[in-house]
Amino acid sequence: PSGNECVCGNSLIGVIVCNPETLAVRLSVDFFCFMVFDSNGVNTTLLGTCPYGDSQWLPRNFSMSQIYEDSRLCSFYNRKGQLCGECAENYTLPGYSYYLGCVKCNNYNNGWIKFIVAAFLPLTIFYMIVIIFRISVTSSTLNAFVMVSQIAASPPVIRNSYSRDLVSDHYHDFSQFILKLIIAIGTIWNLDFFRSFYKYICVSPDLKYQHVLLLDYTVAVYPLFLIFITFICVKLHDNFSIVVWLWRPFHKCLVRFRRQWNIRSYLVNALATFIVLSYVKILNVSFQFLTSSSVFNIKGQMVNQGYWYYDGRIHMTSREYLPYLILALSMFLIFNVFPLV
C-alpha cells in the first residue's frame, strides 16, 4: 500500500497478488492464513500467520482502520481485528466445539450446566465402563486402533476438514450426521465425547480462546482425578467398616458382571488407560498454547515470531499471556515429558 491506496509491486511468496488493471489486491492462502495488521499504529503493513480466513480481494481504496474491522478477511469465522484475534460485534466463542470462529448467542442461560453435561457426564460413564469391564487401550487389540484414532480425530485435523460444515445450512443433513458419527468414534479416544454433534454451546460472552483451552485441560485431567478419588475410597474401605457396609450392595452388583472382581487391579488398569488417553489430549492443548504466529514485512522477511497463533492481538511474552504460557509448559512437563521418561 502507498498511503491508503494500493499500488502493484512484487508478490509476497504467492500470498499477496495484485491485479495491474484494477489495482485490487488479493490475499491468497495455501496453508497458512496471512492477515494484514498495523504495526503499533505506524503506517506499515505486516503479514502474520493465523488459523482463520481465506483468499480475499481487497478494494483499491481502503483505510487501515477499515481493514481491521472488515470481517471478510476472516472468512466465515465472524472475527475481526489484528490477525482476526477477536470476535466481531455481538459474537462470542462457543464453549465446547471444534469451531474456531465466533457465533451469535441469544442467551447464556444454563451455559455452564450444558457444558458440564456435555463434557463431563459422558466421560464419567466411560470411566465406569473402563473400571467395570476392564477395558485397556494398552492391549495389542486396541493399541494401534486408538493411536490412529487419536491422530485422525485430533482437533487440527477435524478443523481443517470440518470447520465450514459446522456453520453450514446443511449441518443437520443425514450425510452430516454420518460424518459426525464417524468423527465421534475417533474422538472418544481423545476424551471428546459427542463433541462433533454440538454445533456450539454458549457458556459466557467473555469467553476467549485461552479459556476454551483451559476447559480442555480440565477435561483431560478429570479421569485422573476420578482415579485418585477411587483410590481414596479403596483406602477408606480397608480401614473403616462403615465404608465396607456402604460398598457391599455395589460389590454384589458388580460381581454379576465378572466373577473375579478386584477393584485394585482394575484401578491400575484404568490408570494406565487414562494416562494414555489424557497424554494425547494434554499434548494437543499444550501445543495450541505454545504455537506462535510468524510475522513478515512486505518484503517477505520475518520480523517477529512472538504473537500467539490463535489470537494475534496477544504477544506471548506479555504479562497477559505469561500465566497461560507457564501453565502450558508445566502441564507439558508434568503430564507429557515426565511419564515418557
XYZ file of C-alpha atoms in Angstrom:
341
model
C 0.000 0.000 0.000
C 1.013 3.587 -0.653
C -0.781 5.607 1.975
C -4.373 4.377 1.784
C -4.173 3.355 -1.866
C -2.874 0.094 -3.319
C -0.106 0.034 -5.895
C 1.104 -3.137 -7.594
C 4.511 -4.358 -6.507
C 6.192 -7.717 -6.036
C 4.088 -10.577 -4.689
C 4.990 -11.915 -1.255
C 5.681 -15.657 -1.503
C 2.487 -16.008 -3.534
C 0.449 -14.618 -0.652
C -0.281 -11.143 -1.989
C -1.445 -10.971 -5.614
C -2.110 -7.600 -7.255
C -4.245 -7.031 -10.338
C -2.459 -4.402 -12.518
C -5.695 -3.416 -14.272
C -7.930 -2.791 -11.273
C -5.165 -2.344 -8.671
C -7.155 -4.650 -6.424
C -5.238 -6.847 -4.005
C -5.940 -10.461 -3.147
C -4.714 -12.213 -0.031
C -4.151 -15.779 -1.161
C -3.833 -18.674 1.254
C -2.322 -22.080 0.614
C -1.538 -23.497 4.042
C -1.329 -20.628 6.493
C -3.680 -17.704 6.769
C -1.970 -14.372 6.171
C -3.692 -11.294 7.501
C -2.922 -7.587 7.350
C -2.440 -5.692 10.569
C -0.945 -2.434 11.727
C 2.459 -2.269 13.442
C 1.911 -0.320 16.664
C -0.074 2.380 14.920
C 2.664 3.023 12.363
C 1.623 3.142 8.706
C 3.343 -0.159 7.970
C 1.769 -3.297 6.605
C 2.834 -6.597 8.156
C 1.564 -10.092 7.497
C 1.104 -12.800 10.079
C 0.017 -16.440 10.160
C -3.265 -17.403 11.810
C -5.795 -20.256 11.504
C -8.614 -18.058 10.182
C -9.563 -16.711 6.808
C -9.440 -17.470 3.122
C -8.409 -15.817 -0.134
C -9.976 -12.365 -0.293
C -9.953 -9.462 -2.758
C -9.489 -6.016 -1.220
C -10.720 -2.825 -2.924
C -8.283 -0.367 -4.467
C -9.028 2.359 -1.948
C -9.183 1.305 1.681
C -8.130 2.613 5.043
C -6.175 0.557 7.551
C -8.917 1.024 10.170
C -11.460 -0.469 7.771
C -9.234 -3.463 7.186
C -9.074 -4.240 10.911
C -12.853 -4.107 11.211
C -13.587 -5.955 7.964
C -14.751 -9.473 8.827
C -14.297 -10.550 5.167
C -10.602 -11.014 5.914
C -11.523 -13.635 8.475
C -13.636 -15.633 6.030
C -16.680 -17.294 7.636
C -15.328 -17.145 11.217
C -17.118 -13.919 12.278
C -13.858 -12.469 13.565
C -12.040 -9.177 13.112
C -9.004 -7.229 14.284
C -5.297 -7.928 14.194
C -4.812 -11.424 12.755
C -8.550 -11.979 13.340
C -7.807 -12.138 17.051
C -11.211 -11.005 18.349
C -14.851 -11.766 17.711
C -16.987 -9.451 15.637
C -19.547 -7.306 17.430
C -22.340 -9.307 19.124
C -20.463 -12.579 18.549
C -18.728 -14.815 21.067
C -16.682 -18.039 21.168
C -18.504 -21.334 21.765
C -17.525 -23.302 24.844
C -17.461 -26.878 23.523
C -16.861 -27.092 19.805
C -14.152 -27.706 17.232
C -15.183 -24.476 15.533
C -12.577 -21.720 15.952
C -14.938 -18.980 14.836
C -17.388 -16.879 16.799
C -21.138 -17.438 16.987
C -24.124 -15.275 17.798
C -25.729 -16.380 21.064
C -29.217 -15.296 22.077
C -28.730 -16.162 25.753
C -26.292 -17.845 28.094
C -28.812 -19.409 30.465
C -27.503 -22.640 31.984
C -24.460 -22.455 29.722
C -22.092 -23.921 32.291
C -24.556 -26.687 33.154
C -24.813 -27.596 29.466
C -21.020 -27.701 29.218
C -20.681 -29.945 32.291
C -23.350 -32.330 30.998
C -21.813 -32.419 27.512
C -18.168 -32.780 28.559
C -18.060 -34.488 31.954
C -21.133 -36.726 32.172
C -20.183 -38.986 29.206
C -16.597 -39.085 30.476
C -17.795 -40.231 33.912
C -19.869 -43.017 32.346
C -16.904 -44.026 30.184
C -14.714 -44.172 33.307
C -17.191 -46.527 34.990
C -17.284 -48.746 31.882
C -13.475 -48.932 31.847
C -13.429 -49.903 35.523
C -16.237 -52.459 35.342
C -15.291 -54.181 32.081
C -11.541 -53.708 32.459
C -11.077 -52.041 29.080
C -7.415 -51.498 28.311
C -6.048 -49.366 25.478
C -2.613 -50.825 26.190
C -3.685 -54.243 24.910
C -2.450 -55.258 21.461
C -6.005 -55.410 20.070
C -6.805 -51.782 20.871
C -3.449 -50.041 20.941
C -2.984 -49.482 17.206
C -6.637 -48.521 16.666
C -6.523 -45.971 19.490
C -3.292 -44.396 18.253
C -4.625 -43.997 14.712
C -7.936 -42.621 16.014
C -6.186 -40.075 18.238
C -4.200 -38.740 15.284
C -7.063 -38.781 12.765
C -9.508 -37.187 15.231
C -7.164 -34.549 16.650
C -8.668 -31.016 16.728
C -6.425 -29.545 13.955
C -7.322 -32.385 11.557
C -11.043 -32.028 12.256
C -10.950 -28.250 11.863
C -9.205 -28.433 8.500
C -11.834 -30.778 7.054
C -14.924 -29.860 9.033
C -14.978 -26.183 10.056
C -17.180 -24.965 7.208
C -19.729 -27.711 7.882
C -20.146 -26.520 11.463
C -21.740 -23.297 10.277
C -23.385 -24.529 7.088
C -27.125 -24.724 6.493
C -26.765 -28.469 5.929
C -25.491 -29.168 9.440
C -28.440 -31.454 10.242
C -28.454 -33.375 6.946
C -28.153 -37.160 7.025
C -24.737 -37.053 5.359
C -23.560 -34.646 8.056
C -24.922 -36.998 10.717
C -22.869 -39.890 9.292
C -19.779 -37.677 9.175
C -20.260 -36.574 12.773
C -20.818 -40.181 13.868
C -17.562 -41.313 12.247
C -15.706 -38.407 13.858
C -17.295 -39.166 17.250
C -15.968 -42.740 17.185
C -12.434 -41.411 16.833
C -12.773 -38.521 19.269
C -13.781 -40.878 22.095
C -10.117 -41.764 22.405
C -9.255 -38.066 22.739
C -11.848 -37.784 25.544
C -14.160 -35.664 23.356
C -17.490 -37.435 23.638
C -20.112 -36.382 21.057
C -18.261 -33.089 20.594
C -18.770 -33.271 16.844
C -22.554 -33.307 17.383
C -22.597 -29.971 19.225
C -22.800 -27.066 16.827
C -21.914 -24.789 19.751
C -22.626 -24.240 23.442
C -22.821 -20.645 24.641
C -21.060 -20.506 28.001
C -20.092 -16.873 28.578
C -19.962 -13.652 26.500
C -16.442 -13.025 27.838
C -15.040 -16.407 26.774
C -11.686 -16.224 24.965
C -9.806 -18.977 23.201
C -7.330 -19.377 26.059
C -10.331 -20.047 28.326
C -11.585 -22.702 25.892
C -8.196 -24.416 26.124
C -8.319 -24.253 29.926
C -11.649 -26.089 29.798
C -9.962 -28.744 27.634
C -7.284 -29.111 30.300
C -9.965 -29.800 32.940
C -11.498 -32.477 30.716
C -8.076 -34.083 30.214
C -7.225 -34.334 33.928
C -10.778 -35.188 35.061
C -10.398 -39.013 34.653
C -7.121 -38.895 36.580
C -8.998 -37.052 39.323
C -11.662 -39.790 39.319
C -8.941 -42.434 39.686
C -7.499 -40.535 42.646
C -10.934 -40.342 44.302
C -11.468 -44.067 43.696
C -8.074 -44.824 45.224
C -9.000 -42.814 48.326
C -12.266 -44.762 48.596
C -10.352 -48.062 48.368
C -8.085 -46.969 51.220
C -11.090 -45.943 53.296
C -12.659 -49.320 52.540
C -9.614 -51.032 54.044
C -9.752 -49.053 57.267
C -13.355 -48.152 58.006
C -16.120 -50.717 58.430
C -18.856 -48.228 57.572
C -17.372 -47.825 54.089
C -17.360 -51.625 53.732
C -21.027 -51.690 54.657
C -21.885 -48.942 52.175
C -19.932 -50.629 49.375
C -21.439 -54.114 49.854
C -24.564 -53.626 47.650
C -22.427 -52.263 44.797
C -19.975 -55.131 45.146
C -22.796 -57.683 44.799
C -23.992 -55.957 41.624
C -20.526 -55.776 40.108
C -19.650 -59.421 40.681
C -22.630 -60.278 38.482
C -20.626 -58.853 35.557
C -17.375 -60.583 36.457
C -16.758 -63.438 38.870
C -13.296 -62.272 39.853
C -13.915 -58.652 40.769
C -10.758 -56.977 42.059
C -11.074 -53.210 42.305
C -7.345 -52.728 42.938
C -6.149 -54.468 39.784
C -8.912 -52.826 37.770
C -7.887 -49.437 39.123
C -4.285 -49.935 37.991
C -5.557 -50.945 34.563
C -7.775 -47.829 34.391
C -4.839 -45.642 35.410
C -2.735 -46.965 32.528
C -5.632 -46.474 30.105
C -6.395 -42.880 31.049
C -2.744 -41.875 31.220
C -2.534 -42.843 27.535
C -5.774 -41.031 26.628
C -5.082 -37.916 28.697
C -1.488 -37.807 27.436
C -2.526 -37.002 23.859
C -5.235 -34.517 24.837
C -2.920 -32.566 27.155
C -0.238 -32.655 24.447
C -2.675 -31.175 21.903
C -3.802 -28.401 24.242
C -0.256 -27.549 25.337
C 0.929 -27.203 21.744
C -2.016 -24.926 20.979
C -0.967 -22.718 23.884
C 2.664 -22.732 22.733
C 2.167 -22.146 18.987
C 3.298 -18.720 17.857
C 2.486 -16.683 14.769
C 5.213 -15.722 12.323
C 5.033 -12.085 11.229
C 6.549 -10.878 7.929
C 7.119 -7.478 6.412
C 6.077 -6.619 2.887
C 9.405 -7.936 1.529
C 8.766 -11.369 2.979
C 11.301 -11.010 5.799
C 10.301 -12.457 9.161
C 10.229 -9.680 11.760
C 8.556 -11.337 14.763
C 7.512 -14.760 15.989
C 6.087 -13.766 19.334
C 2.361 -13.341 18.640
C 0.023 -16.129 19.689
C -1.183 -18.131 16.719
C -4.819 -18.292 17.881
C -5.093 -14.652 18.972
C -2.857 -12.282 17.018
C -3.564 -9.427 19.426
C -1.573 -11.142 22.179
C 2.203 -11.257 22.369
C 3.362 -14.449 24.066
C 5.814 -12.593 26.312
C 3.183 -10.124 27.536
C 2.019 -10.029 31.135
C -1.475 -11.011 29.995
C -0.285 -14.236 28.385
C 2.546 -15.198 30.758
C 0.332 -17.216 33.197
C -1.013 -19.309 30.318
C 2.493 -19.841 28.965
C 3.728 -21.054 32.369
C 0.692 -23.311 32.763
C 1.158 -24.863 29.324
C 4.854 -25.536 29.944
C 4.086 -27.025 33.369
C 1.341 -29.299 32.027
C 3.582 -30.391 29.182
C 6.459 -31.263 31.524
C 4.330 -32.978 34.187
C 1.931 -34.953 32.010
C 3.904 -35.457 28.787
C 7.646 -35.377 29.451
C 7.692 -36.960 32.917
C 5.534 -40.061 32.055
C 7.591 -40.621 28.905
C 10.822 -40.554 30.910
